Short mmCIF file of C-alpha atoms and ligand atoms in Angstrom, two decimals:
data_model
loop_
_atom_site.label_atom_id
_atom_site.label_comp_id
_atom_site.label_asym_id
_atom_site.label_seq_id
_atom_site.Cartn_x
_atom_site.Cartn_y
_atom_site.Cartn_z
CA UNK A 196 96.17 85.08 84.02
CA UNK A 197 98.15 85.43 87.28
CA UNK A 198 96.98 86.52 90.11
CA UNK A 199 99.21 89.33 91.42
CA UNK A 200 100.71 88.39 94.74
CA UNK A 201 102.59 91.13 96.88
CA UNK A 202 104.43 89.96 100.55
CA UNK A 203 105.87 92.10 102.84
CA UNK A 204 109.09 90.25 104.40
CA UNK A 205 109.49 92.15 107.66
CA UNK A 206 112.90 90.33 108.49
CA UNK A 207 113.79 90.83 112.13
CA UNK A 208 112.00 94.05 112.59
CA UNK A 209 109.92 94.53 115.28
CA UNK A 210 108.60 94.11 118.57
CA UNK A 211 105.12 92.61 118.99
CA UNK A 212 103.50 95.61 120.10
CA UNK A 213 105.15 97.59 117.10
CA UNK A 214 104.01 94.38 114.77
CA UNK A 215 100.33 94.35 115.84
CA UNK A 216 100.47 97.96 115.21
CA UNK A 217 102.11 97.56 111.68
CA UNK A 218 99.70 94.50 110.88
CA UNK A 219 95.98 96.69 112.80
CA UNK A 220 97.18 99.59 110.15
CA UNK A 221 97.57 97.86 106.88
CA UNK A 222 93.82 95.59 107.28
CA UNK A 223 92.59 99.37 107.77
CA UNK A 224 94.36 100.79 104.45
CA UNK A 225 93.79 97.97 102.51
CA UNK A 226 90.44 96.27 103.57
CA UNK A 227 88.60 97.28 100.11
CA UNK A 228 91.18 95.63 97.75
CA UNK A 229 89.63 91.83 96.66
CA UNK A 230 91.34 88.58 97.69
CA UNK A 231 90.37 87.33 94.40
CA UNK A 232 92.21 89.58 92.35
CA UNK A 233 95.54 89.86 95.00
CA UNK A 234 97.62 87.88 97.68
CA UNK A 235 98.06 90.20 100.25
CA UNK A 236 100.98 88.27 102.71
CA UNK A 237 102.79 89.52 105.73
CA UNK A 238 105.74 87.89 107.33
CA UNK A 239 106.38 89.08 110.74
CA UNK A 240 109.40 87.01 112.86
CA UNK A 241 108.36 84.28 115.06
CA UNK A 242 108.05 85.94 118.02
CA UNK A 243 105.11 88.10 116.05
CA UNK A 244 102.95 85.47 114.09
CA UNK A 245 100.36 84.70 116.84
CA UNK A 246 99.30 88.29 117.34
CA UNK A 247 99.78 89.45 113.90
CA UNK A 248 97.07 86.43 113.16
CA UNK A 249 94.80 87.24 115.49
CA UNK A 250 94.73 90.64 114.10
CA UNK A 251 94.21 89.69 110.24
CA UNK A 252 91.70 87.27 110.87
CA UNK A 253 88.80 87.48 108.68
CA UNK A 254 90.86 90.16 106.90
CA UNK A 255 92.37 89.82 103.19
CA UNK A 256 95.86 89.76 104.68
CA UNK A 257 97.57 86.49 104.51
CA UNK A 258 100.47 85.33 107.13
CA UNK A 259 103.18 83.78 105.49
CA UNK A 260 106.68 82.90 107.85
CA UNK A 261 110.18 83.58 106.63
CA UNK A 262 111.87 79.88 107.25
CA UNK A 263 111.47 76.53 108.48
CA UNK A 264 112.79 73.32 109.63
CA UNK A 265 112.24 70.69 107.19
CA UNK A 266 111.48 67.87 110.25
CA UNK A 267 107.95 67.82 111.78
CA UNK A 268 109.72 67.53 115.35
CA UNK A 269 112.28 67.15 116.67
CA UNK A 270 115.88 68.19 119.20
CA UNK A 271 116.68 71.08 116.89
CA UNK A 272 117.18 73.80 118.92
CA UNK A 273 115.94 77.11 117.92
CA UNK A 274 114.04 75.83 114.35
CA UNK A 275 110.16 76.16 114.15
CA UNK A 276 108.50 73.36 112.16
CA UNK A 277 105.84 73.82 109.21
CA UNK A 278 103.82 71.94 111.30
CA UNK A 279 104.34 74.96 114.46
CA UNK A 280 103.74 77.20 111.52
CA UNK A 281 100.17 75.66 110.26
CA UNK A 282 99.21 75.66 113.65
CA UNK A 283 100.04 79.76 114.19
CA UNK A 284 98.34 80.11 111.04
CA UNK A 285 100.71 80.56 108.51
CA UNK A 286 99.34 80.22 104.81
CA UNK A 287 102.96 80.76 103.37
CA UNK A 288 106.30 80.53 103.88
CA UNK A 289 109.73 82.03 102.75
CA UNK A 290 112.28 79.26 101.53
CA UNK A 291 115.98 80.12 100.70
CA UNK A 292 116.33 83.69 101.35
CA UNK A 293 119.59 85.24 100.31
CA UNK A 294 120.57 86.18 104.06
CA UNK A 295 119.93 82.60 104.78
CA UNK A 296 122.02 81.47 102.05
CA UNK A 297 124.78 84.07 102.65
CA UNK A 298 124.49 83.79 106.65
CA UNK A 299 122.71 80.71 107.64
CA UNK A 300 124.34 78.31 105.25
CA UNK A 301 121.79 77.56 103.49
CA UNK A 302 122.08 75.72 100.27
CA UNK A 303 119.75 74.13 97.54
CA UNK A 304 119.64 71.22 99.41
CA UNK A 305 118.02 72.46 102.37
CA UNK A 306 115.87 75.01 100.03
CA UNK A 307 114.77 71.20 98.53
CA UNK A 308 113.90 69.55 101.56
CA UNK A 309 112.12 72.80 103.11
CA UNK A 310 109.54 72.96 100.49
CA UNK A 311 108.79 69.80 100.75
CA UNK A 312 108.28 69.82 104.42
CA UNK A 313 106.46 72.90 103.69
CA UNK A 314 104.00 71.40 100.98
CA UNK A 315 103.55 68.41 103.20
CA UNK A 316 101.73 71.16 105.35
CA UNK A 317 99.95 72.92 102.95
CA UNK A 318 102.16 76.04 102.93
CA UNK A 319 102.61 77.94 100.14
CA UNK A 320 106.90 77.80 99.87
CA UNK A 321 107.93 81.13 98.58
CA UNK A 322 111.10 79.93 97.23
CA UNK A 323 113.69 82.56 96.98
CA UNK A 324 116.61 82.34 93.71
CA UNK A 325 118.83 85.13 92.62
CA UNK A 326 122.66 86.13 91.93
CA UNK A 327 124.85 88.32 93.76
CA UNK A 328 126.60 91.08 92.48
CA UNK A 329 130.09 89.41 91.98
CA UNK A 330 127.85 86.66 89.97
CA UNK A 331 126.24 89.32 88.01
CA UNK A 332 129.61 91.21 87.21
CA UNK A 333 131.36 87.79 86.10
CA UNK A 334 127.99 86.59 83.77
CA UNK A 335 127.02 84.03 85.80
CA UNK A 336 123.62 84.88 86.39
CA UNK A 337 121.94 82.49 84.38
CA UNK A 338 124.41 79.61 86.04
CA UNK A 339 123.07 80.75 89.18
CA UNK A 340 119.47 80.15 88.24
CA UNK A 341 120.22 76.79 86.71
CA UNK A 342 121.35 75.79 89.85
CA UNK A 343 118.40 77.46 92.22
CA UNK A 344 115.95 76.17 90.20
CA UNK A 345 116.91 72.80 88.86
CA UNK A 346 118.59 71.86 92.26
CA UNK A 347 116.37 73.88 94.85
CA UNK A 348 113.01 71.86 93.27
CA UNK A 349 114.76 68.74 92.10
CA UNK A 350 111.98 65.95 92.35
CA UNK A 351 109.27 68.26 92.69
CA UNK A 352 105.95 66.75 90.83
CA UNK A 353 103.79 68.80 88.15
CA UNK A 354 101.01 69.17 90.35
CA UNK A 355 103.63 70.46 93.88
CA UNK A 356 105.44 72.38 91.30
CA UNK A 357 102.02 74.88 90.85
CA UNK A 358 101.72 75.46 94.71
CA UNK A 359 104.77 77.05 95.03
CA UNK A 360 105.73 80.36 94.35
CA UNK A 361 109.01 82.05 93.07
CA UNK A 362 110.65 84.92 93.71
CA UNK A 363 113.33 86.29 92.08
CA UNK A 364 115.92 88.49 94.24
CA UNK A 365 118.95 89.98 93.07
CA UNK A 366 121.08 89.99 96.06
CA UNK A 367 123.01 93.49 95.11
CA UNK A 368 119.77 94.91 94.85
CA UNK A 369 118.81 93.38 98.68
CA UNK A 370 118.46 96.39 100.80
CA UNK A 371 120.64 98.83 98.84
CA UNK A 372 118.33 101.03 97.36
CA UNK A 373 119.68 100.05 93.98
CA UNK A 374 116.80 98.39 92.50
CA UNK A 375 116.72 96.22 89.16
CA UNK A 376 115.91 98.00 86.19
CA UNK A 377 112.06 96.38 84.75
CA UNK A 378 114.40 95.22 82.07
CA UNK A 379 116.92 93.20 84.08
CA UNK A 380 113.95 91.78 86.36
CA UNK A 381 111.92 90.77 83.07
CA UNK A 382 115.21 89.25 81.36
CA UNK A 383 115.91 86.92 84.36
CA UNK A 384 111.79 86.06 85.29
CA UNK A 385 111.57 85.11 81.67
CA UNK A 386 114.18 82.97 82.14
CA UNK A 387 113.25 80.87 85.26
CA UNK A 388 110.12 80.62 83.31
CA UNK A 389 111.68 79.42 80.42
CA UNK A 390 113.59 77.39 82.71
CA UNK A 391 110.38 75.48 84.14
CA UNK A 392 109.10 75.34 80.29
CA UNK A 393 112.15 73.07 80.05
CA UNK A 394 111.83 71.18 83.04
CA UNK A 395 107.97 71.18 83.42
CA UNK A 396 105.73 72.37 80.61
CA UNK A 397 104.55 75.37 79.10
CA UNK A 398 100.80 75.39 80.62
CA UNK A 399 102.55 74.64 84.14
CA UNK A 400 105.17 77.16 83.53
CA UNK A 401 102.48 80.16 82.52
CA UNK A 402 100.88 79.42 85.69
CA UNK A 403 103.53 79.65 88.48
CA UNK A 404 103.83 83.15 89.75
CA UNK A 405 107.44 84.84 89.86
CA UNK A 406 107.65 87.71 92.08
CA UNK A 407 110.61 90.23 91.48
CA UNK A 408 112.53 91.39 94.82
CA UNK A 409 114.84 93.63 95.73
CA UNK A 410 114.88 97.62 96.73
CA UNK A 411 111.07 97.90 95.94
CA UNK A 412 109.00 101.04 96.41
CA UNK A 413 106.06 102.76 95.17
CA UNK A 414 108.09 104.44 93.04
CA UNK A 415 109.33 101.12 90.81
CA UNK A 416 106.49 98.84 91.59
CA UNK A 417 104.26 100.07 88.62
CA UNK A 418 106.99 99.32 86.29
CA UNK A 419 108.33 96.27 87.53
CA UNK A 420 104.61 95.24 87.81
CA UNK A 421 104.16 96.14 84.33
CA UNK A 422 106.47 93.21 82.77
CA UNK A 423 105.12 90.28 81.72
CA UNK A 424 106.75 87.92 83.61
CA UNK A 425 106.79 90.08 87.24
CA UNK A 426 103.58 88.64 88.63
CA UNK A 427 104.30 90.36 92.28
CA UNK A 428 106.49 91.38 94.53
CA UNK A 429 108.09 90.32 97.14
CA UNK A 430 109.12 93.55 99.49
CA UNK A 431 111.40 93.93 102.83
CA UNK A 432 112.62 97.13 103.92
CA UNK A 433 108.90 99.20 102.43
CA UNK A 434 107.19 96.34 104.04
CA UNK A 435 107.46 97.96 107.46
CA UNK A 436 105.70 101.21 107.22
CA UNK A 437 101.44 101.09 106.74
CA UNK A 438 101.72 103.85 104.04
CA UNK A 439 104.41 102.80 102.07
CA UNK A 440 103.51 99.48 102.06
CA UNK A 441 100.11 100.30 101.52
CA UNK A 442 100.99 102.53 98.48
CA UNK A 443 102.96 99.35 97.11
CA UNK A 444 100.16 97.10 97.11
CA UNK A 445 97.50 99.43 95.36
CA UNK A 446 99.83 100.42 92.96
CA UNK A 447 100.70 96.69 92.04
CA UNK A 448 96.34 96.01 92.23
CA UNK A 449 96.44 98.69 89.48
CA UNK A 450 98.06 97.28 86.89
CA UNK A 451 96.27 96.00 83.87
CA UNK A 452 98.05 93.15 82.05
P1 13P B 169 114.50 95.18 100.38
O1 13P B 169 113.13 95.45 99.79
O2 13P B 169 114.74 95.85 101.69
O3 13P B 169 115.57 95.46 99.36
O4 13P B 169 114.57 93.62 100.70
C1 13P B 169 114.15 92.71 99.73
C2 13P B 169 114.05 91.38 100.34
O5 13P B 169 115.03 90.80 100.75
C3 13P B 169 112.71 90.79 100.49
O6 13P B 169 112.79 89.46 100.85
#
């Protein structure tokens, strides 16, 4: 069985007042659920992470980051290291996000080298895949996963390959309120987990944990949750409120698979 794992990407939203706030009222909502049975992760911006630490200390909140620089060190201005990110206290860390791809030029090559910087670390990559709309409407999504996966972990071993985890993120569903229907999430999840059947194994590819994201919200997470292959979510706009976020996670801790 998978553990269910929800994150809360809080992209560049908020100040670090309004973050400590944010992060002070979730460990009060959600302090009863068990870390055993749920990953609980927040990702606050940069400017955020050694507050938002301090305050989920000793609490079954997580801190994950939302990118990296694959170098240790280095003169590149304006990147943080995984090693800057251990040391804040980051346990995960957000690889390949769709606004990075689309804005950042980011590309499967730098996705690669990330998570291995990352795992170097021990961070937990949360390596973002997914197809935009235009890919979608031309029936390319599959291509596009072929290519996420089998280039974004090329040369990733057996054992690396079970610390990461994947999410899967329609881009046209990104912020646009137009979530993916339990059906379309399940159809692609199954298939980057049929995917790592191929390139892995079965027993490693019934382990990894593929979150769906995209437009989540109370309303869809008990149904999305409820597919076999959606094993969490991974949640940005919802992620900034205590009692919608909060309602998210229970939920998701609710469902019986
Ligand atoms: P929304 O939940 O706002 O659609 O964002 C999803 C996302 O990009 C999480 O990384």
């Amino acid at each position: 069985m998978r553990k269910t794992i929800i994150a809360g990407n809080w992209k560049m939203y908020k100040t670090i007042a309004e973050a400590i706030e944010l992060a002070n009222g979730l460990k009060r909502e959600l302090f009863k659920l068990n870390s055993q049975e749920i990953d609980i992760i927040i990702c606050p911006a940069f400017t955020a992470l050694t507050e938002v630490a301090e305050v989920i200390v000793d609490s079954n909140i997580q801190l994950g980051a939302q990118d990296i620089h694959w170098e240790d060190e280095g003169a590149f201005t304006g990147e943080v290291s995984a090693l800057m990110l251990k040391d804040v206290g980051c346990k995960f860390v957000i690889i390949g996000h769709s606004e990075r791809r689309q804005y950042f030029g980011e590309t499967n090559e730098s996705v690669n080298k990330k998570i291995k910087a990352a795992l170097k670390h021990n961070l937990t990559p949360i390596v973002c895949v997914g197809e935009t709309l235009q890919e979608r409407e031309s029936g390319e999504t599959f291509k596009v996963l072929d290519d996420h996966i089998h280039n974004g972990l090329k040369d990733i071993s057996d054992t690396d390959i079970l610390k990461i985890v994947i999410a899967y993120e329609p881009v046209w569903a990104i912020g646009t309120g137009k979530t993916a229907t339990s059906q379309q999430a399940e159809e692609a999840q199954k298939y980057i987990r049929d995917l790592l059947r191929k390139v892995y194994n079965n027993d490693i590819a019934d382990l990894i944990r593929i979150q769906y994201g995209g437009s989540v919200k109370p309303e869809n997470i008990t149904e999305l949750m409820s597919q076999p292959d959606v094993d969490g979510a991974l949640v940005g706009g919802a992620s900034l409120g205590v009692e919608i976020f909060t309602e998210i996670v229970k939920r998701a801790s609710e469902v019986v698979k």
